[in-house]
PDB file of C-alpha atoms in Angstrom:
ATOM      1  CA  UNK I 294     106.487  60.224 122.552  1.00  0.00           C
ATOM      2  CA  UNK I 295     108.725  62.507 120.565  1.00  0.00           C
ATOM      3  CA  UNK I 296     106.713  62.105 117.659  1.00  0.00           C
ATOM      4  CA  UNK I 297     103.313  62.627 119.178  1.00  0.00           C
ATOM      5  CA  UNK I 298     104.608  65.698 120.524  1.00  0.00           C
ATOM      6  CA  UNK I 299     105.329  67.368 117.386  1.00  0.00           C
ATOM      7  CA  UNK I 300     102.530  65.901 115.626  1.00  0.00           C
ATOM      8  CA  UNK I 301     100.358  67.452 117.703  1.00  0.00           C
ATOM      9  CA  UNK I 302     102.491  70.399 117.309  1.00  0.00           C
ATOM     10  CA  UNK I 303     101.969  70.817 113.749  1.00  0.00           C
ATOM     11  CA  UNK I 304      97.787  69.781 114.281  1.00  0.00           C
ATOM     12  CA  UNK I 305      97.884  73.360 116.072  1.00  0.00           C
ATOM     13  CA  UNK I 306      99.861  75.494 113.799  1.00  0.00           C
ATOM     14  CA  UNK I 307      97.427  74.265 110.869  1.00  0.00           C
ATOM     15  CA  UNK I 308      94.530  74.810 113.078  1.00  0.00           C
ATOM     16  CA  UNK I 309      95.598  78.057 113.782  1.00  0.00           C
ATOM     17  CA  UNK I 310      96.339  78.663 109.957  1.00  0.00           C
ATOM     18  CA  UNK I 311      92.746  77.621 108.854  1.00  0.00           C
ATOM     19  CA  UNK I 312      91.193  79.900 111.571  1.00  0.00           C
ATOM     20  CA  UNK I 313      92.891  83.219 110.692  1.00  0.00           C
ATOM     21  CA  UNK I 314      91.696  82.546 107.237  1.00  0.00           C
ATOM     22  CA  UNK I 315      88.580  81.535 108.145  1.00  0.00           C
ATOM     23  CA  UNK I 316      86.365  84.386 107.781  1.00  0.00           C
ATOM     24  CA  UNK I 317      83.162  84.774 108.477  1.00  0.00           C
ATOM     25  CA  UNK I 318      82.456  88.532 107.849  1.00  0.00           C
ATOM     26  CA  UNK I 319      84.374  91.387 106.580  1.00  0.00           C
ATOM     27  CA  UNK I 320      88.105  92.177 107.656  1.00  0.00           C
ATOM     28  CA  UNK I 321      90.404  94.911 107.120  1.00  0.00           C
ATOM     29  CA  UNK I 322      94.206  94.282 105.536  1.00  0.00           C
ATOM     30  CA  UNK I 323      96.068  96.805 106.869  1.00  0.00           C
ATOM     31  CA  UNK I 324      98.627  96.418 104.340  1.00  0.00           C
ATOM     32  CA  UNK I 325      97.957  93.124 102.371  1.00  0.00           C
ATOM     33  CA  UNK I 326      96.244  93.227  98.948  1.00  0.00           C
ATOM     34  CA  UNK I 327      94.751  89.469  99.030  1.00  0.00           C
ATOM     35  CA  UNK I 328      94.745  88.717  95.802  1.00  0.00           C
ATOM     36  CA  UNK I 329      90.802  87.331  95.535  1.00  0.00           C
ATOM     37  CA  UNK I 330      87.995  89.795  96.930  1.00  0.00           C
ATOM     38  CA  UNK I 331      86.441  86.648  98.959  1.00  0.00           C
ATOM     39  CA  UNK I 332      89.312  87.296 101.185  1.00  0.00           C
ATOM     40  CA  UNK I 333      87.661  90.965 102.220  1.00  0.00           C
ATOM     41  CA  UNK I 334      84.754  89.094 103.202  1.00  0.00           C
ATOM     42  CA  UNK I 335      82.322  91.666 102.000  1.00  0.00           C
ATOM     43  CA  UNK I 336      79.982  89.300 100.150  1.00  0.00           C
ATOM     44  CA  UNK I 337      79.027  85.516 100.040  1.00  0.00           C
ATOM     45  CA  UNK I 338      78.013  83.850  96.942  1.00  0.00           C
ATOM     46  CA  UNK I 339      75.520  81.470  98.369  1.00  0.00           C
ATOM     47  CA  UNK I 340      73.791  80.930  94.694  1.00  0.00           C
ATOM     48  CA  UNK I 341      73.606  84.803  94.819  1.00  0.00           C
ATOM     49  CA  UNK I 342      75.303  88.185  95.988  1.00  0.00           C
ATOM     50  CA  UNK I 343      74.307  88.592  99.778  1.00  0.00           C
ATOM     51  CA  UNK I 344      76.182  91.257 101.858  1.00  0.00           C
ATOM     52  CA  UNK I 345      77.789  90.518 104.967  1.00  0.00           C
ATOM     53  CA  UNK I 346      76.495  91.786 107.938  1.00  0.00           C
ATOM     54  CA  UNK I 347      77.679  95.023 108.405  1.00  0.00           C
ATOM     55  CA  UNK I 348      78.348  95.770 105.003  1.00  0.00           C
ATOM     56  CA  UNK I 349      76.045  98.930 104.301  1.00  0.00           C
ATOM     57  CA  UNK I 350      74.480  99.576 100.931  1.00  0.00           C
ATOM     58  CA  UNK I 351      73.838 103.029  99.458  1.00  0.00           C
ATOM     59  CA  UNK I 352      73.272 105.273  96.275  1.00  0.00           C
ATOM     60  CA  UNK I 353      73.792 108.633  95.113  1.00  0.00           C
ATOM     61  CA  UNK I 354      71.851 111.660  94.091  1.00  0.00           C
ATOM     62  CA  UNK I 355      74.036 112.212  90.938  1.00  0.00           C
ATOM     63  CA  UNK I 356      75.795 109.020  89.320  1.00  0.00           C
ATOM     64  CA  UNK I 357      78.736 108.771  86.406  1.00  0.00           C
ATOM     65  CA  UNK I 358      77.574 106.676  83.051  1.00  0.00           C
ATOM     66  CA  UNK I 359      79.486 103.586  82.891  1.00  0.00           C
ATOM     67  CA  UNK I 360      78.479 101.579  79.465  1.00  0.00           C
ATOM     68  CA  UNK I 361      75.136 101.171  80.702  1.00  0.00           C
ATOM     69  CA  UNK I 362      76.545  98.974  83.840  1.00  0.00           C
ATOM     70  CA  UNK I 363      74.403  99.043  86.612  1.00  0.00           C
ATOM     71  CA  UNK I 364      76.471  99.539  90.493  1.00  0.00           C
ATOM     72  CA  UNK I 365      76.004  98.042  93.746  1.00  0.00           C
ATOM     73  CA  UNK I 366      77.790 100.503  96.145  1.00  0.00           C
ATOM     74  CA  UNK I 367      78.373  99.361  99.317  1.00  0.00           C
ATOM     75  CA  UNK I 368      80.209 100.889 103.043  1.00  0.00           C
ATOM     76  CA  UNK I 369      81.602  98.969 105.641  1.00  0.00           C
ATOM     77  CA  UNK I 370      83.304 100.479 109.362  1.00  0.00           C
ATOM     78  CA  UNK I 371      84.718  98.510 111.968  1.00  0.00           C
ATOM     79  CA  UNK I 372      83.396  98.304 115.007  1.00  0.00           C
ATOM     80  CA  UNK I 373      84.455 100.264 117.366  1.00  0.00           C
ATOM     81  CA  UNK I 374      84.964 103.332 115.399  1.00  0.00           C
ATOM     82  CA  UNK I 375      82.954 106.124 114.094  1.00  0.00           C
ATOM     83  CA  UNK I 376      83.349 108.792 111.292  1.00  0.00           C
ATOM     84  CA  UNK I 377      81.441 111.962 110.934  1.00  0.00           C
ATOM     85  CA  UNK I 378      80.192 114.806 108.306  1.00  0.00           C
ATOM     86  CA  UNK I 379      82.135 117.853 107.929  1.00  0.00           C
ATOM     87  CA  UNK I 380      80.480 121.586 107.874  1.00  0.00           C
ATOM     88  CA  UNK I 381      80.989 121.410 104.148  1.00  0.00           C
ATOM     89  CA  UNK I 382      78.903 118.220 103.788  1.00  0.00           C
ATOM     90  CA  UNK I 383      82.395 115.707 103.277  1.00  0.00           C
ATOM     91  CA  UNK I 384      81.899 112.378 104.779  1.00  0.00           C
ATOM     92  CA  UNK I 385      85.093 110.715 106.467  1.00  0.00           C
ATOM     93  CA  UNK I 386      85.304 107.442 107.474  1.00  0.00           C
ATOM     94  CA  UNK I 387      87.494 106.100 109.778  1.00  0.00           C
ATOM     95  CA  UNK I 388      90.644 104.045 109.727  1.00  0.00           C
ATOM     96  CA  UNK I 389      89.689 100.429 108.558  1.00  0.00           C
ATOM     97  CA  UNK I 390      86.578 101.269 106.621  1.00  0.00           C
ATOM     98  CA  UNK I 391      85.986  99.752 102.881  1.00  0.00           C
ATOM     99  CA  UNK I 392      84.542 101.354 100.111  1.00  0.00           C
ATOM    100  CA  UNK I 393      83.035  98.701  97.430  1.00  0.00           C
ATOM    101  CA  UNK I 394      81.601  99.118  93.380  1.00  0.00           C
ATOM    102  CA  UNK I 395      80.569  96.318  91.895  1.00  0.00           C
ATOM    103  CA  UNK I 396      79.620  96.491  88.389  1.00  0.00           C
ATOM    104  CA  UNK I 397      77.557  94.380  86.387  1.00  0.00           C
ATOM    105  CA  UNK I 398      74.711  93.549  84.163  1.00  0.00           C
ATOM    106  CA  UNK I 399      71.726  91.693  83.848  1.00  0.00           C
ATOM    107  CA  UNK I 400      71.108  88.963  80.914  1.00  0.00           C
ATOM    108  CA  UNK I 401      68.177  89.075  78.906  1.00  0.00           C
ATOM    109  CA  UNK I 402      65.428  86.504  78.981  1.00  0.00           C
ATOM    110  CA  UNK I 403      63.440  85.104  76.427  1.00  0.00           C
ATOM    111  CA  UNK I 404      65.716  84.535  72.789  1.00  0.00           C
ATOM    112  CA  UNK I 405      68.887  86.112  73.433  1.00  0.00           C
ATOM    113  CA  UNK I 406      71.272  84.368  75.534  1.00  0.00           C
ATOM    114  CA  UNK I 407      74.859  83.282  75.372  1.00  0.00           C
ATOM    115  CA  UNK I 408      76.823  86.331  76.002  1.00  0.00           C
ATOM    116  CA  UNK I 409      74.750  88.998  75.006  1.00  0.00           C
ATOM    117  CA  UNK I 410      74.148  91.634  78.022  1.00  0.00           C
ATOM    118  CA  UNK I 411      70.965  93.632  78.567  1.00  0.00           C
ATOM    119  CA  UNK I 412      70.962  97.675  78.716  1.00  0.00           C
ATOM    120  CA  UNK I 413      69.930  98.725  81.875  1.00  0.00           C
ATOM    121  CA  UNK I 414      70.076 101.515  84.245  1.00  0.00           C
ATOM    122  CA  UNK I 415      70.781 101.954  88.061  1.00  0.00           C
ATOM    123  CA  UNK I 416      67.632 101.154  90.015  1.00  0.00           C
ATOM    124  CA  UNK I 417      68.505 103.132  93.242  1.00  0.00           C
ATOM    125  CA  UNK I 418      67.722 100.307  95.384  1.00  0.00           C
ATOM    126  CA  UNK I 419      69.521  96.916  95.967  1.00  0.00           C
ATOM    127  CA  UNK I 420      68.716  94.858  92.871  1.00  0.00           C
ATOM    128  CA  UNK I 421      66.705  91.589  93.634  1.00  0.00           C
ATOM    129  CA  UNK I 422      68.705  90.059  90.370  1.00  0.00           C
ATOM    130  CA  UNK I 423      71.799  89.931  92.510  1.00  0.00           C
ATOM    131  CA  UNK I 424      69.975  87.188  94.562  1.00  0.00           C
ATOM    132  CA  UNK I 425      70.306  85.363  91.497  1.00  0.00           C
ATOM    133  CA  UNK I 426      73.182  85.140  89.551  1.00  0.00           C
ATOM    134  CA  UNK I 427      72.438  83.397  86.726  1.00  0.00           C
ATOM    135  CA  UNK I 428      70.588  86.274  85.650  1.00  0.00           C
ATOM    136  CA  UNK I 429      73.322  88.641  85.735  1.00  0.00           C
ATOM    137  CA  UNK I 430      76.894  88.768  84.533  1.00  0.00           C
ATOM    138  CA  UNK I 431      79.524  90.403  87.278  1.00  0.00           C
ATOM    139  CA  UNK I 432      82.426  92.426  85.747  1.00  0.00           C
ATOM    140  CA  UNK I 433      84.507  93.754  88.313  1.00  0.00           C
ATOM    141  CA  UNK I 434      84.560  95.334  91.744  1.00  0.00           C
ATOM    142  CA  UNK I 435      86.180  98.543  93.025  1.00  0.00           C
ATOM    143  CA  UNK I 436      87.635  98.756  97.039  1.00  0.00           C
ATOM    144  CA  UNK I 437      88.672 101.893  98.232  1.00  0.00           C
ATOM    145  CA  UNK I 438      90.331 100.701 101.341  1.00  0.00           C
ATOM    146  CA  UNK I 439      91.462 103.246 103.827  1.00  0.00           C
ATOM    147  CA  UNK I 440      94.388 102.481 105.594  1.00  0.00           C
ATOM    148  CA  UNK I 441      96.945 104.615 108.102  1.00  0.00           C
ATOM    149  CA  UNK I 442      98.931 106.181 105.248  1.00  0.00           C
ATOM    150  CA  UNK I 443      95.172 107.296 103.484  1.00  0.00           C
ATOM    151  CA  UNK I 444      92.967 105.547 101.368  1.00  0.00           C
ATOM    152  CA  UNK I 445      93.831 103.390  98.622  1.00  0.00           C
ATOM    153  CA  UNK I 446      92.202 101.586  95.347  1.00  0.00           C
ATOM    154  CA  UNK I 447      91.793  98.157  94.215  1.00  0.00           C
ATOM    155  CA  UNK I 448      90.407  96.655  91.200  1.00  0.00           C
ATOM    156  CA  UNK I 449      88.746  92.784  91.058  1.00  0.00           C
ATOM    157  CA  UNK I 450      87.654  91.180  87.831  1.00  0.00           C
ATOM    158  CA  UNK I 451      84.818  88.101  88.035  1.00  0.00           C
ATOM    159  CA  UNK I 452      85.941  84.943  86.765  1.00  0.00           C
ATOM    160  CA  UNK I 453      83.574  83.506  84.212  1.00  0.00           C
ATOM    161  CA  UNK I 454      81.994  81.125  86.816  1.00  0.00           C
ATOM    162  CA  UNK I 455      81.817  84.202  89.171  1.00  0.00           C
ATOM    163  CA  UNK I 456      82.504  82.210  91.856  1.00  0.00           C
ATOM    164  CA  UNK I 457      85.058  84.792  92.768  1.00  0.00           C
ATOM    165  CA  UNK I 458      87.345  87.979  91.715  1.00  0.00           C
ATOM    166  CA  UNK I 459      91.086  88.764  91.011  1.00  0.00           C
ATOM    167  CA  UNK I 460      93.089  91.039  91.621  1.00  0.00           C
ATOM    168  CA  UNK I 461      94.345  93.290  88.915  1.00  0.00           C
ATOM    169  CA  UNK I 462      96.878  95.809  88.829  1.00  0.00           C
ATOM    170  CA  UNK I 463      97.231  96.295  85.288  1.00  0.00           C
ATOM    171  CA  UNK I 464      92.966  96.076  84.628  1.00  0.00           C
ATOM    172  CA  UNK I 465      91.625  93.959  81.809  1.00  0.00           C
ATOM    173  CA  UNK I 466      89.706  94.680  78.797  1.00  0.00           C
ATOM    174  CA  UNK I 467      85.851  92.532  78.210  1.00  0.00           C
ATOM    175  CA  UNK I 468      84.173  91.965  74.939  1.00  0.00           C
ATOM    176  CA  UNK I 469      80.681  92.334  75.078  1.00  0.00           C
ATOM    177  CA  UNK I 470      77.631  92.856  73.565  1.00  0.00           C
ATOM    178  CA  UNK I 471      74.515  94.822  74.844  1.00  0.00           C
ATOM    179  CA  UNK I 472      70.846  93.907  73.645  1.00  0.00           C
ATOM    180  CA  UNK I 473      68.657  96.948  73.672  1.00  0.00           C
ATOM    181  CA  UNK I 474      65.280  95.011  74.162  1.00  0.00           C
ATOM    182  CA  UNK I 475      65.050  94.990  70.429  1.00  0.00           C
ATOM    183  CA  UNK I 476      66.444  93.754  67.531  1.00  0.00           C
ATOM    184  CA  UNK I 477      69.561  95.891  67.627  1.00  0.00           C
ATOM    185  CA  UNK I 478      72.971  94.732  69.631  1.00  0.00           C
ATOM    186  CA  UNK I 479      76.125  96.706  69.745  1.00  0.00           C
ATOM    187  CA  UNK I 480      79.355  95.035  70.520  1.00  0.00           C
ATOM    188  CA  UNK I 481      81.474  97.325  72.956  1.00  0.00           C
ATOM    189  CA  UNK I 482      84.875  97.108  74.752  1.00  0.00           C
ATOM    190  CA  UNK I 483      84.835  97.289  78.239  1.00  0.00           C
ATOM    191  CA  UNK I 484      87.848  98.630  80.019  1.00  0.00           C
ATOM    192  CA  UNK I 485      88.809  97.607  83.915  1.00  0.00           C
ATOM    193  CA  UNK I 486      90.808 100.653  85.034  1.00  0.00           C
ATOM    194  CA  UNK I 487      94.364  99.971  86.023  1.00  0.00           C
ATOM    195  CA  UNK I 488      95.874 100.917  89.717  1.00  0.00           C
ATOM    196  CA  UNK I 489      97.272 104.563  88.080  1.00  0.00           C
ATOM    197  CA  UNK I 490      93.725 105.187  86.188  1.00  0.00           C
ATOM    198  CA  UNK I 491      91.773 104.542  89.480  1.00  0.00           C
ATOM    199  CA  UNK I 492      94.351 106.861  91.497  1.00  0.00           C
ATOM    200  CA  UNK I 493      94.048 109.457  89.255  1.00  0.00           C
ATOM    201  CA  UNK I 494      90.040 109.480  88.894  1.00  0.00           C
ATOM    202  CA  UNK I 495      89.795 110.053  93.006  1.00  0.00           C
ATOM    203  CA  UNK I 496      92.927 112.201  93.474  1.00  0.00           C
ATOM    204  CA  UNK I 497      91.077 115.102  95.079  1.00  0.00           C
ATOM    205  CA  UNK I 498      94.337 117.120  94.561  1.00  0.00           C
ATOM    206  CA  UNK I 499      96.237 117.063  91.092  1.00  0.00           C
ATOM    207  CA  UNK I 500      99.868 118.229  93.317  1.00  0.00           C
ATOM    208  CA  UNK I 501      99.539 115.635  96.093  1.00  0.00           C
ATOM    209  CA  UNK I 502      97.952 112.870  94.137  1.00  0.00           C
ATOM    210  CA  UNK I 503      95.922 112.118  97.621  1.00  0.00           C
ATOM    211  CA  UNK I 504      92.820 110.346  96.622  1.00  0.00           C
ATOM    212  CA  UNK I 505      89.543 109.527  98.541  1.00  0.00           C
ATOM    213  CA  UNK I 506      86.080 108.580  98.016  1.00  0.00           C
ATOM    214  CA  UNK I 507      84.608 110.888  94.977  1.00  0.00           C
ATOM    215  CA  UNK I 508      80.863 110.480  95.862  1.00  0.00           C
ATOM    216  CA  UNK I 509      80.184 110.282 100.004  1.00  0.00           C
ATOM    217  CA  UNK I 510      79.483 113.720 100.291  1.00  0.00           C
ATOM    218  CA  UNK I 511      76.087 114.644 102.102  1.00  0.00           C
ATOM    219  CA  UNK I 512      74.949 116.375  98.886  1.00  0.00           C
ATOM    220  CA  UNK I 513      75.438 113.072  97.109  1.00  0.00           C
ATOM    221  CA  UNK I 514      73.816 111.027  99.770  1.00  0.00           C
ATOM    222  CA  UNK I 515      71.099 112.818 101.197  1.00  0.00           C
ATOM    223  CA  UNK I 516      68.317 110.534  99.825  1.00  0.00           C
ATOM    224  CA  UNK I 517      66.338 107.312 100.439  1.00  0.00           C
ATOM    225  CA  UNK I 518      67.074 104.167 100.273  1.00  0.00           C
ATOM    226  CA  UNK I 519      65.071 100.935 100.401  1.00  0.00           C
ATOM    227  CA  UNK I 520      66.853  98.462 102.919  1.00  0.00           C
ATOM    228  CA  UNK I 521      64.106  95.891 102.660  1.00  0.00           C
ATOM    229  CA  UNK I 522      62.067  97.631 105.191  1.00  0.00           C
ATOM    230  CA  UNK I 523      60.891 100.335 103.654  1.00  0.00           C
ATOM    231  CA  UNK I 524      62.282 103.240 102.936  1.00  0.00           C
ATOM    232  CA  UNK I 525      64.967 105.260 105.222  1.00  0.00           C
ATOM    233  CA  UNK I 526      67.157 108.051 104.423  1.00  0.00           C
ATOM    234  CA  UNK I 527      70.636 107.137 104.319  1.00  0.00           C
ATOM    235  CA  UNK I 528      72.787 109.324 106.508  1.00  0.00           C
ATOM    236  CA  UNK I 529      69.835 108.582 108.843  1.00  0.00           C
ATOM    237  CA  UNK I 530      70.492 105.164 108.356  1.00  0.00           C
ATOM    238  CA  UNK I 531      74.516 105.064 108.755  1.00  0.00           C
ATOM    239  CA  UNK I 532      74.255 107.818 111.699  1.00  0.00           C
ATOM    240  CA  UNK I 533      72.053 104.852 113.832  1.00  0.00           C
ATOM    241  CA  UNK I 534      74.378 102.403 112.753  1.00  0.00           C
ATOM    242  CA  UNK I 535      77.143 104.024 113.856  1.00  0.00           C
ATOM    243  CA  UNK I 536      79.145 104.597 110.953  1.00  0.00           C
ATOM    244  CA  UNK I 537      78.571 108.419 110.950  1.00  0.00           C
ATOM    245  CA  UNK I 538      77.571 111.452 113.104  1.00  0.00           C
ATOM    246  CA  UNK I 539      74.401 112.860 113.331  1.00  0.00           C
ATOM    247  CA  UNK I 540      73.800 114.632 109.373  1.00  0.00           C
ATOM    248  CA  UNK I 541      73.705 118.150 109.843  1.00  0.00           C
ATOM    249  CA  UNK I 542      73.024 121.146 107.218  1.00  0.00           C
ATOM    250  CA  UNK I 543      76.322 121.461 105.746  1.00  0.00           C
ATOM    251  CA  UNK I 544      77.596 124.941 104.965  1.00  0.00           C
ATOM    252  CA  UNK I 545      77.928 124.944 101.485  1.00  0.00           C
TER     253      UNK I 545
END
């Protein structure tokens, strides 16, 4: 009877262990850096890149070059809670909210293959190639995570099968090789920022080191977007949602 007691007392515990991993959307570490992005639950790899529900995304008016990668940008806020736009046009998000980059590329089609990497160039839209992913080759994605003590960076590389990221706090360097849709490739070193690189890019302030998102600013945001449904403007979009105020003309 003993036995049966505790066996069903250790059937719970690992019940309860597989459920509070089990996610099924997107969840906030407070403090935790789980050391594979799955674990955020902003994405499911279901043959391609969907986003979970929730998980918002967006573009910008004016965009930094990175090697020709192209960037799904994505926002996520917890229920619940609400940020806003400041007079100056600043977006702040609440407590809990994520922040996600994912860079990548697509492959050519036709004679080139193997590792070779197409140039390309930000569409401004979500990229139907991403509900493929054997047409595209993942590199790494960026989390701003904004916890009680402020926000904070994380870098993720792909794995080869892209089945999944790691985390890195040291980044990673990728060989590759870009095909300009002619005869001409150039091989090119990409470079995964490490955890001091990404602080200092988004430290608003050089004294305090504080960083923070770099591009939600209305300026930088005040544009359309197609969500699958046509066209809607995006602080439009996030202020129905929930995940903003109502945009205002900022005083800048």
């Amino acid at each position: 009877m003993r036995r049966a007691f505790l066996f069903i007392l250790l059937f719970l515990a690992l019940y309860a262990c597989t459920r509070a991993t089990d996610q099924t959307g997107p969840h906030f570490f407070a403090e935790e850096n789980p050391p594979a992005l799955s674990q955020w639950g902003l994405f499911r790899l279901d043959g391609g890149l969907t986003l979970a529900e929730g998980v918002v995304p967006y573009d910008l008016n004016s965009t930094l070059f990175t090697d020709y990668a192209l960037k799904l940008r994505t926002i996520w806020v917890p229920e619940g809670v609400s940020g806003s736009i400041s007079p100056d046009g600043h977006l702040s998000l609440p407590v809990g909210s994520i922040i996600s980059k994912t860079f990548y590329y697509p492959k050519p089609s036709g004679a080139f293959s193997g590792d070779i990497l197409k140039v390309a160039y930000q569409s401004g839209a979500f990229d139907k190639r991403l509900n493929h992913l054997d047409g595209v080759r993942l590199i790494e994605t960026r989390l701003l995570v904004h916890r009680d003590q402020g926000w904070e960076a994380l870098s993720y590389v792909w794995n080869d099968q892209q089945t999944d990221a790691r985390l890195t706090r040291i980044g990673d360097i990728q060989s590759l090789v870009l095909n300009d849709e002619g005869s001409e490739t150039t091989a090119f070193a990409y470079v995964v920022p490490n955890m001091n690189q990404c602080a200092a890019c988004h430290a608003e302030n050089a004294t305090s080191k504080i960083i923070g998102p770099i591009g939600l600013k209305q300026r930088h945001m005040d544009k359309d977007y197609d969500y699958g449904q046509g066209k809607e403007n995006q602080l439009t979009h996030l202020a129905l949602l929930g995940y903003i105020g109502a945009p205002t003309s900022p005083n800048i």
